GROMACS .gro file of C-alpha atoms in nm:
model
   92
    1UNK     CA    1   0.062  -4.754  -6.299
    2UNK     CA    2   0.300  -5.036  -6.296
    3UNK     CA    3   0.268  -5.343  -6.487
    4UNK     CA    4   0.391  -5.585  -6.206
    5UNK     CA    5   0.421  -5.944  -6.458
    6UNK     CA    6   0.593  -5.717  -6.699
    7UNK     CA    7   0.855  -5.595  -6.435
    8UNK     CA    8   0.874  -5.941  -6.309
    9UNK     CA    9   0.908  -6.088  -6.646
   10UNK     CA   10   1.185  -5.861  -6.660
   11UNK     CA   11   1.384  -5.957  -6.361
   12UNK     CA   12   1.374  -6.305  -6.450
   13UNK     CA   13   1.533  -6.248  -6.826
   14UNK     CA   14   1.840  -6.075  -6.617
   15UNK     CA   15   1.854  -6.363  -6.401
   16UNK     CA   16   1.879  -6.590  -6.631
   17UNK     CA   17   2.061  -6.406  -6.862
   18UNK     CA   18   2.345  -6.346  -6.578
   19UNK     CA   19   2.342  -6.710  -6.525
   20UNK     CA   20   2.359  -6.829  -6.874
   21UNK     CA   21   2.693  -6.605  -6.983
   22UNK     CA   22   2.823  -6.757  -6.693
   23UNK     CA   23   2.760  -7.181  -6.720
   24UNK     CA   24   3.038  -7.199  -6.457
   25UNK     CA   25   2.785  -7.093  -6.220
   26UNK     CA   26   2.552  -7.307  -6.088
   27UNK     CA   27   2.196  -7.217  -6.168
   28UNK     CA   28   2.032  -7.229  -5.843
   29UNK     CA   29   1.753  -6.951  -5.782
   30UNK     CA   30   1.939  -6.741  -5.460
   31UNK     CA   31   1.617  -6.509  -5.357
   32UNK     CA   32   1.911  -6.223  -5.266
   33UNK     CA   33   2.020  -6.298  -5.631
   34UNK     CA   34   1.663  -6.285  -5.774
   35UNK     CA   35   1.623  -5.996  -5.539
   36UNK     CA   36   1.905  -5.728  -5.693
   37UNK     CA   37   1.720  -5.808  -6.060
   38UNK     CA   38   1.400  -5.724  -5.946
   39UNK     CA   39   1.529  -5.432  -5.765
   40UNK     CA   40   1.694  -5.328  -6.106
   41UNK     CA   41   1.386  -5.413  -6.328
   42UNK     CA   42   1.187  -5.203  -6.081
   43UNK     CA   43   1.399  -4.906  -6.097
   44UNK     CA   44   1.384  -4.896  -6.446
   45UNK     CA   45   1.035  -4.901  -6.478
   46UNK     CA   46   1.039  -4.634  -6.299
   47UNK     CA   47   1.262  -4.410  -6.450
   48UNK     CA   48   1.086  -4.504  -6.750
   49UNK     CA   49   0.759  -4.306  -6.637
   50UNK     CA   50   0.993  -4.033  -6.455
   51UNK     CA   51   1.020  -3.685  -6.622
   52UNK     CA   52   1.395  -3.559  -6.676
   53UNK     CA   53   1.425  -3.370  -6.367
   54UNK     CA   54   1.287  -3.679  -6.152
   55UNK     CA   55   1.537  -3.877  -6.249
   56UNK     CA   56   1.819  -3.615  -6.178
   57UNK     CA   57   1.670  -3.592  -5.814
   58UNK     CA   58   1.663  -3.986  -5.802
   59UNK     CA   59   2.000  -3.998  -5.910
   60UNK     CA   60   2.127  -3.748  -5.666
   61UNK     CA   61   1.928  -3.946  -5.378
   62UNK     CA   62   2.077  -4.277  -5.458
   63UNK     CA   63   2.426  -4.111  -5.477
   64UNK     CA   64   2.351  -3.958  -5.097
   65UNK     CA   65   2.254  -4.301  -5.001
   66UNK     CA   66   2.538  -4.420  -5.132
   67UNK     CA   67   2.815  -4.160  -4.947
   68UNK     CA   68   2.702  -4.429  -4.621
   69UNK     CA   69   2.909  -4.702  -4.767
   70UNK     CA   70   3.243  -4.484  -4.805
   71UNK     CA   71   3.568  -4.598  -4.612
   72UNK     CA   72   3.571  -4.413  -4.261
   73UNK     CA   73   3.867  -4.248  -4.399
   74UNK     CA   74   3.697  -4.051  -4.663
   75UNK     CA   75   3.501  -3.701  -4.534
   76UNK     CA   76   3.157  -3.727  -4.708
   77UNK     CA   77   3.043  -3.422  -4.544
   78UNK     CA   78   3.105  -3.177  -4.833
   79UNK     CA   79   2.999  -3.424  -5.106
   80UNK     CA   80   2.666  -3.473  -4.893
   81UNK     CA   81   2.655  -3.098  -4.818
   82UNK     CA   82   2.709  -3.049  -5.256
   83UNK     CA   83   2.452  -3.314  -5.309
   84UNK     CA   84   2.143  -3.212  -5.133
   85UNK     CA   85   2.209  -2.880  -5.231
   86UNK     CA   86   2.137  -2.984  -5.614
   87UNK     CA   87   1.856  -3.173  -5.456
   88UNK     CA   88   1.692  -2.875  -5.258
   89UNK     CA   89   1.783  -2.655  -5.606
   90UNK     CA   90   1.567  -2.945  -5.802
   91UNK     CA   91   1.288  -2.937  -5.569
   92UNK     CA   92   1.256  -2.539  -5.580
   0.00000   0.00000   0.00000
């Protein structure tokens, strides 16, 4: 399973390294801040026990996810349709 320190450890060397290339910033732990480098330390924990084809399906599920935040202008209906097409090809 996970090592949950180790990930932790993790997502507090990105915070502080963020915060110390920046010294304009000031250094004051923002839990939404803290939150996006555990997120990231998770996810690559993760993909570091995730076979090849996993992390292609991951990939494509985080891009679907992703279509959501598109201006209203843009049609995401074709990229969405593309998308979980690769993802139903991955899963069969």
């Amino acid at each position: 399973m996970f090592n949950r320190s180790e990930i932790m450890k993790a997502a507090w060397l990105k915070w502080k390294a963020h915060f110390d290339a920046r010294p304009y910033l000031t250094r004051k732990l923002n839990r939404a801040d803290f939150g996006f480098y555990l997120a990231a330390a998770w996810r690559e924990a993760k993909a570091a026990q995730m076979t090849a084809t996993e992390r292609q399906a991951d990939r494509i599920e985080v891009e679907i996810d992703r279509l959501k935040y598109q201006s209203l202008r843009v049609n995401i209906e074709p990229r969405r349709r593309q998308l979980q097409t690769e993802l139903a090809a991955l899963a069969g």
